[in-house]
Short mmCIF file of C-alpha atoms in Angstrom, two decimals:
data_model
loop_
_atom_site.label_atom_id
_atom_site.label_comp_id
_atom_site.label_asym_id
_atom_site.label_seq_id
_atom_site.Cartn_x
_atom_site.Cartn_y
_atom_site.Cartn_z
CA MET A 1 -44.48 -32.16 -57.59
CA GLY A 2 -41.28 -33.31 -59.53
CA GLY A 3 -40.47 -29.75 -60.38
CA LYS A 4 -40.51 -28.77 -56.56
CA ARG A 5 -38.40 -31.95 -55.68
CA GLY A 6 -35.83 -30.77 -58.30
CA LYS A 7 -35.46 -27.39 -56.68
CA LYS A 8 -34.88 -28.76 -53.17
CA ASP A 9 -32.26 -31.32 -54.69
CA ASP A 10 -30.50 -28.22 -56.37
CA LYS A 11 -30.39 -26.56 -53.08
CA LYS A 12 -28.84 -29.51 -51.46
CA ASP A 13 -26.19 -29.70 -54.39
CA LEU A 14 -25.26 -25.93 -53.78
CA ALA A 15 -21.84 -25.48 -52.84
CA ALA A 16 -20.94 -24.07 -49.45
CA PRO A 17 -18.57 -21.00 -49.51
CA ILE A 18 -15.16 -21.64 -47.45
CA THR A 19 -11.78 -20.22 -46.89
CA ALA A 20 -8.98 -22.86 -47.02
CA GLU A 21 -5.31 -22.66 -46.57
CA PRO A 22 -2.37 -25.12 -46.79
CA ILE A 23 -1.23 -27.04 -43.68
CA SER A 24 2.29 -25.97 -42.87
CA ARG A 25 5.18 -26.82 -40.34
CA GLY A 26 6.64 -24.61 -37.67
CA ASP A 27 7.47 -24.10 -33.97
CA ILE A 28 5.04 -23.94 -31.32
CA SER A 29 5.63 -23.31 -27.55
CA LYS A 30 3.60 -23.82 -24.46
CA TYR A 31 3.48 -20.66 -22.13
CA LEU A 32 3.01 -20.01 -18.61
CA ARG A 33 1.51 -16.57 -17.98
CA LEU A 34 2.11 -14.72 -14.66
CA ASN A 35 1.04 -11.38 -13.41
CA SER A 36 3.61 -9.07 -12.03
CA VAL A 37 4.29 -5.26 -11.07
CA LEU A 38 7.30 -3.50 -12.45
CA LYS A 39 9.56 -2.38 -9.78
CA PRO A 40 12.52 -0.10 -9.84
CA ILE A 41 16.05 -1.43 -8.82
CA ARG A 42 16.08 0.90 -5.93
CA GLU A 43 13.29 2.79 -4.20
CA ILE A 44 13.72 4.53 -0.81
CA ASN A 45 12.20 7.05 1.65
CA ILE A 46 14.75 9.86 2.60
CA PHE A 47 14.72 10.88 6.34
CA ALA A 48 16.45 13.77 8.16
CA GLN A 49 18.88 12.55 10.86
CA SER A 50 17.98 15.27 13.11
CA ALA A 51 15.03 17.48 13.82
CA GLY A 52 14.72 20.91 12.42
CA THR A 53 12.85 23.40 10.31
CA ILE A 54 13.06 23.48 6.53
CA LEU A 55 14.75 26.61 5.44
CA ASP A 56 14.92 25.85 1.53
CA LEU A 57 13.63 23.15 -0.94
CA TYR A 58 15.64 22.56 -4.07
CA VAL A 59 13.62 19.75 -5.73
CA GLU A 60 10.13 19.01 -6.91
CA GLU A 61 8.30 15.78 -7.87
CA GLY A 62 9.62 14.24 -11.07
CA ASP A 63 13.21 16.16 -10.78
CA ILE A 64 16.02 13.95 -11.77
CA VAL A 65 18.81 14.21 -9.36
CA SER A 66 22.46 13.19 -9.12
CA LYS A 67 24.21 11.46 -6.36
CA ASP A 68 24.95 13.82 -3.46
CA LYS A 69 22.69 16.41 -4.95
CA GLN A 70 21.35 18.82 -2.15
CA LEU A 71 17.45 18.35 -1.72
CA LEU A 72 16.82 20.71 1.09
CA THR A 73 18.60 22.67 3.89
CA LEU A 74 17.39 22.86 7.30
CA GLU A 75 17.56 26.05 9.78
CA SER A 76 21.24 25.71 10.79
CA SER A 77 22.22 28.71 12.75
CA ASP A 78 22.67 26.84 16.07
CA GLN A 79 24.63 23.96 14.34
CA ASP A 80 26.82 26.67 12.52
CA LEU A 81 27.56 28.36 15.84
CA ALA A 82 28.51 25.26 17.60
CA ALA A 83 30.86 24.25 14.97
CA LYS A 84 32.58 27.68 15.12
CA ARG A 85 32.90 27.25 18.96
CA ALA A 86 34.33 23.97 18.68
CA LEU A 87 36.85 25.12 16.10
CA ALA A 88 37.98 28.03 18.21
CA ARG A 89 38.37 25.66 21.18
CA LEU A 90 40.39 23.37 19.12
CA GLU A 91 42.60 26.23 18.10
CA ARG A 92 43.19 27.20 21.72
CA GLU A 93 44.04 23.71 22.69
CA LYS A 94 46.50 23.27 19.83
CA ASN A 95 48.31 26.59 20.87
CA ASN A 96 48.39 25.26 24.46
CA LEU A 97 49.94 21.96 23.20
CA SER A 98 52.58 23.89 21.18
CA ARG A 99 53.68 25.67 24.32
CA ALA A 100 53.50 22.49 26.32
CA GLN A 101 55.60 20.73 24.08
CA GLU A 102 58.26 23.31 24.39
CA LEU A 103 58.31 23.13 28.16
CA PHE A 104 57.97 19.40 28.18
CA ASN A 105 61.14 19.15 25.74
CA GLN A 106 63.02 21.35 28.32
CA ASN A 107 61.93 18.99 31.38
CA MET A 108 59.86 21.92 32.53
CA LEU A 109 56.47 20.21 32.41
CA PRO A 110 55.69 16.95 34.03
CA GLU A 111 54.87 14.07 31.77
CA ASP A 112 51.33 13.61 33.17
CA GLU A 113 50.27 17.28 32.69
CA PHE A 114 51.69 17.05 29.18
CA GLN A 115 49.57 13.93 28.34
CA GLN A 116 46.58 15.69 29.87
CA ILE A 117 46.88 18.68 27.38
CA GLN A 118 47.32 16.03 24.55
CA LEU A 119 44.01 14.46 25.66
CA SER A 120 42.39 17.87 25.69
CA VAL A 121 43.41 18.37 22.05
CA ARG A 122 42.07 15.08 21.21
CA ASP A 123 38.73 15.91 22.99
CA SER A 124 38.52 19.26 21.09
CA GLU A 125 39.00 17.38 17.74
CA LEU A 126 36.10 14.99 18.68
CA GLN A 127 33.66 17.84 19.68
CA LEU A 128 34.62 19.69 16.28
CA GLU A 129 33.93 16.53 14.39
CA GLN A 130 30.45 16.16 16.15
CA ALA A 131 29.49 19.82 15.60
CA GLU A 132 30.50 19.57 11.87
CA LEU A 133 28.47 16.38 11.44
CA ALA A 134 25.34 17.96 13.05
CA LEU A 135 25.93 20.95 10.67
CA HIS A 136 26.21 18.52 7.73
CA ARG A 137 22.99 16.79 8.74
CA THR A 138 21.16 20.06 8.02
CA ARG A 139 21.86 19.62 4.40
CA ILE A 140 19.77 16.66 2.89
CA THR A 141 21.24 15.13 -0.05
CA ALA A 142 20.50 12.20 -2.55
CA PRO A 143 22.30 8.86 -1.65
CA PHE A 144 22.13 7.79 -5.30
CA LYS A 145 21.02 9.14 -8.71
CA GLY A 146 17.36 8.84 -9.45
CA PHE A 147 14.29 10.81 -9.71
CA ILE A 148 12.00 12.38 -6.90
CA SER A 149 8.72 10.31 -7.02
CA GLU A 150 7.14 11.86 -3.89
CA ARG A 151 7.71 15.05 -1.84
CA TYR A 152 6.13 14.85 1.56
CA VAL A 153 7.29 18.15 3.03
CA ASN A 154 6.99 21.89 2.35
CA SER A 155 9.34 24.91 3.01
CA GLY A 156 8.99 25.87 6.55
CA SER A 157 7.78 22.58 7.73
CA ARG A 158 9.03 21.33 11.14
CA ILE A 159 10.29 17.78 10.70
CA ASP A 160 11.89 15.04 12.91
CA PRO A 161 13.84 11.94 12.07
CA SER A 162 10.75 9.76 11.82
CA ARG A 163 9.20 11.70 9.14
CA PRO A 164 9.96 10.81 5.51
CA LEU A 165 10.95 13.80 3.34
CA PHE A 166 11.07 12.29 -0.30
CA LYS A 167 10.80 9.12 -2.03
CA LEU A 168 13.75 8.61 -4.31
CA VAL A 169 13.50 6.13 -7.32
CA ASP A 170 16.48 4.66 -9.33
CA ASP A 171 14.80 3.22 -12.47
CA SER A 172 17.86 2.72 -14.43
CA GLU A 173 16.92 -1.02 -14.13
CA ILE A 174 13.31 -2.15 -13.84
CA GLN A 175 12.62 -5.55 -12.43
CA LEU A 176 9.58 -7.63 -11.87
CA GLU A 177 8.91 -10.69 -9.48
CA VAL A 178 6.71 -13.66 -10.33
CA TRP A 179 5.72 -16.59 -8.16
CA VAL A 180 6.07 -19.95 -10.00
CA ASN A 181 4.70 -23.29 -8.98
CA GLU A 182 7.18 -26.08 -8.00
CA ALA A 183 5.89 -28.23 -10.92
CA ASP A 184 7.08 -25.47 -13.30
CA LEU A 185 10.44 -25.06 -11.74
CA GLY A 186 12.11 -27.10 -14.30
CA ALA A 187 11.50 -24.11 -16.92
CA LEU A 188 13.41 -21.59 -14.83
CA GLN A 189 17.16 -21.41 -15.75
CA PHE A 190 19.54 -18.25 -15.04
CA GLY A 191 19.52 -16.20 -18.14
CA LEU A 192 16.07 -17.26 -19.42
CA ILE A 193 14.40 -14.74 -21.57
CA ALA A 194 10.91 -14.15 -21.25
CA ASP A 195 8.23 -11.87 -22.82
CA VAL A 196 6.59 -9.08 -21.06
CA LYS A 197 3.26 -7.54 -22.19
CA LYS A 198 1.16 -4.87 -20.71
CA SER A 199 -1.91 -7.07 -21.25
CA SER A 200 -2.93 -10.30 -23.16
CA ASN A 201 -4.37 -8.29 -25.86
CA SER A 202 -1.24 -6.13 -26.39
CA LYS A 203 0.53 -6.67 -29.59
CA GLN A 204 3.88 -5.09 -28.33
CA SER A 205 6.08 -7.13 -26.11
CA TYR A 206 9.34 -6.64 -24.38
CA LYS A 207 12.28 -8.88 -23.08
CA ALA A 208 13.13 -9.67 -19.60
CA LYS A 209 16.00 -11.85 -18.31
CA LEU A 210 15.93 -14.11 -15.24
CA ILE A 211 18.52 -12.83 -12.88
CA ARG A 212 17.35 -14.40 -9.45
CA ILE A 213 15.50 -17.52 -8.13
CA SER A 214 14.77 -17.87 -4.51
CA PRO A 215 16.32 -20.80 -2.90
CA VAL A 216 13.27 -21.36 -0.61
CA VAL A 217 9.88 -22.39 -1.67
CA ASP A 218 6.89 -20.70 0.03
CA PRO A 219 5.45 -23.72 2.00
CA THR A 220 2.08 -21.99 2.32
CA PHE A 221 1.31 -21.84 -1.47
CA GLY A 222 4.22 -24.25 -2.93
CA LYS A 223 5.51 -21.46 -4.99
CA LEU A 224 9.02 -19.90 -5.46
CA LYS A 225 9.90 -16.33 -6.16
CA ALA A 226 11.77 -15.58 -9.43
CA THR A 227 13.18 -12.05 -10.45
CA PHE A 228 13.41 -10.96 -14.00
CA LYS A 229 15.39 -7.94 -15.28
CA LEU A 230 13.63 -5.75 -18.08
CA LEU A 231 15.97 -5.69 -21.02
CA ASP A 232 13.92 -3.23 -22.96
CA ILE A 233 14.12 0.41 -21.41
CA SER A 234 11.01 1.91 -22.79
CA SER A 235 9.05 5.03 -21.99
CA ASP A 236 5.90 2.81 -22.27
CA LEU A 237 6.79 0.93 -19.17
CA LYS A 238 6.76 2.55 -15.74
CA PRO A 239 7.50 1.41 -12.19
CA GLY A 240 4.14 0.26 -10.59
CA GLN A 241 2.73 -0.81 -13.94
CA LEU A 242 0.87 -4.32 -13.90
CA VAL A 243 2.23 -6.43 -16.66
CA GLU A 244 2.08 -10.05 -17.78
CA LEU A 245 5.21 -12.24 -18.02
CA TYR A 246 5.18 -15.18 -20.47
CA LEU A 247 7.52 -18.15 -19.43
CA VAL A 248 8.12 -20.78 -22.21
CA LEU A 249 7.49 -24.21 -20.59
CA GLU A 250 7.91 -26.41 -23.80
CA THR A 251 8.71 -25.85 -27.43
CA HIS A 252 7.93 -28.32 -30.31
CA SER A 253 9.89 -27.61 -33.57
CA ASN A 254 8.99 -28.36 -37.13
CA VAL A 255 5.46 -29.63 -36.39
CA LEU A 256 2.12 -29.47 -38.00
CA ILE A 257 0.42 -26.36 -37.01
CA ILE A 258 -3.25 -25.09 -37.87
CA PRO A 259 -5.37 -22.23 -36.56
CA LYS A 260 -7.56 -22.86 -33.79
CA ARG A 261 -10.42 -21.46 -35.78
CA ALA A 262 -10.38 -24.59 -38.15
CA LEU A 263 -11.37 -26.98 -35.24
CA VAL A 264 -14.99 -28.29 -35.28
CA TYR A 265 -15.69 -30.37 -32.05
CA GLU A 266 -18.00 -33.48 -32.40
CA SER A 267 -18.95 -34.94 -29.17
CA GLY A 268 -15.95 -33.39 -27.80
CA ILE A 269 -13.72 -35.03 -30.28
CA PRO A 270 -11.50 -32.41 -32.47
CA THR A 271 -12.01 -32.70 -36.25
CA VAL A 272 -11.20 -30.46 -39.24
CA TYR A 273 -12.30 -30.35 -42.75
CA ILE A 274 -9.96 -30.86 -45.73
CA ASN A 275 -10.84 -29.40 -49.10
CA TYR A 276 -9.94 -31.90 -51.86
CA ASP A 277 -11.29 -31.02 -55.43
CA ASN A 278 -13.95 -28.88 -53.94
CA LEU A 279 -15.21 -31.60 -51.57
CA ALA A 280 -14.84 -31.23 -47.81
CA PHE A 281 -13.63 -34.38 -46.12
CA ARG A 282 -13.85 -34.65 -42.39
CA ARG A 283 -10.58 -35.82 -40.45
CA LEU A 284 -10.35 -36.77 -36.94
CA ILE A 285 -7.21 -35.39 -35.38
CA THR A 286 -5.10 -35.59 -32.26
CA LEU A 287 -3.98 -32.31 -30.71
CA GLY A 288 -0.72 -31.26 -29.18
CA LEU A 289 0.46 -27.92 -27.77
CA GLU A 290 -1.64 -24.96 -27.89
CA THR A 291 -1.21 -21.21 -28.11
CA GLY A 292 -3.53 -18.38 -28.37
CA GLU A 293 -4.39 -18.69 -31.95
CA ASN A 294 -2.68 -22.04 -33.16
CA VAL A 295 -2.46 -25.58 -32.15
CA GLU A 296 -0.14 -28.31 -33.01
CA VAL A 297 -1.73 -31.49 -34.84
CA LEU A 298 -0.11 -34.90 -33.97
CA GLY A 299 -1.90 -37.00 -36.42
CA GLY A 300 -4.91 -36.97 -38.86
CA ILE A 301 -3.84 -34.62 -41.55
CA ALA A 302 -0.59 -34.04 -43.72
CA GLU A 303 1.60 -31.10 -44.69
CA GLY A 304 0.20 -29.20 -47.83
CA GLU A 305 -3.31 -30.25 -47.49
CA LEU A 306 -5.93 -27.46 -47.73
CA ILE A 307 -7.63 -27.09 -44.32
CA ILE A 308 -10.86 -25.21 -44.27
CA VAL A 309 -10.54 -22.31 -41.78
CA ASP A 310 -13.73 -20.58 -42.34
CA GLY A 311 -17.25 -21.77 -43.31
CA GLN A 312 -16.75 -25.17 -41.89
CA SER A 313 -19.38 -25.11 -38.94
CA THR A 314 -22.10 -26.30 -41.19
CA LEU A 315 -20.41 -28.75 -43.40
CA ARG A 316 -20.80 -32.59 -43.32
CA ASP A 317 -18.49 -35.18 -44.62
CA SER A 318 -18.10 -34.99 -48.58
CA SER A 319 -19.85 -31.70 -48.67
CA LYS A 320 -19.44 -29.62 -51.71
CA VAL A 321 -17.63 -26.42 -51.29
CA LYS A 322 -16.71 -23.34 -53.13
CA PRO A 323 -13.35 -21.70 -51.92
CA VAL A 324 -14.17 -17.97 -51.62
CA ILE A 325 -10.69 -17.32 -50.65
CA SER A 326 -7.85 -19.98 -51.09
CA ILE A 327 -4.62 -18.93 -49.09
CA ASN A 328 -1.94 -20.84 -51.10
#
C-alpha cells in the first residue's frame, strides 16, 4: 500500500515541461482596421461626340496609351467632303473680299456692301471650323495617359454619343477611401501614414498617406470619409482589389510587452506564470493595449522575469517546471 502511495507522490512531484522567455520592453500600438477597395486616381468611360460607324480600331484591352493617342476612327467620308466644301467656299469669299477691298478703297463700293462681304467671309470661316470639328470628332483619342481596361465596341459597329467605347484607367496613383467613426477622428491628421494589407493574415504590408478628409460627416452613419494615397506602387496591388487599412489610434512606448499566448484567465481575470528556480509562480496582472499577438502589461510583473509562454495551462501556483526551451 505504502509503495503505491509513493508512486502517486512521485507523479505529483514530476516537473511540467514549459517554455519561458524574459519579459522585455518595447512599443505597442492600438490599430483601427478598416476595409477598402483600391481605386485608380482617374477612371472614365470614353464616348464619341457624334454618331457613326467604326472604320478602324487601334487598341485592345490592356494596352497602355499616351495622351492624345488615337483609339479608333469613324467612317468620315461625309465629314471630309463637308470640310473640303467649306474650305473652298472660304477661299471664294476671301477672293471676293480682296476685290471688294480694292473697289472700296477707290470709293467704288458702298460701305454697307463691303461690310456684307466681310460678314460672308466670317460666316465661311465659322462653317469651316464646324466642318473641321465634325471631321475631328471621327477620330477618338485618349484624354490622358493610362491603360484600356474595357473595350465595349468592335470594328464596323454603329455607335452614338450615348454608348461608351472604352474605359480608360490612370493608375499612376492608387487611392483608397475609408469611413471613420466620429470618435476616431482625432487619429486623422494630414500626412498620416497607415499600413495596407491584402488581408489580416498577409505578412506583406504597404504604406499609404492620408491626403484628404471630407469636411462633412455622414449624418446617417456618423462617419467621415478619408482618402489615402498608396505610396508603394507594386504589381501585387491592382485597382479594384479589396484591402485592409490599419490606422494607429494610440501608441505606448517603452512598456512591458508579453505574448498573448502566455495569458491564463481565471474567472475572467488575466494571470501569467513566472518561472523562478524551476517553480511556476502565478501572478495577477493588469493589461493595457493589445495587438494581434502581444499585449501591454501595466502591473504585476517586472522586466527580465521569465514568463512561461507554453505549457502553463495545467500549472498551479508553485508547480515544479522543467524548461524544455528557455528563450534568453
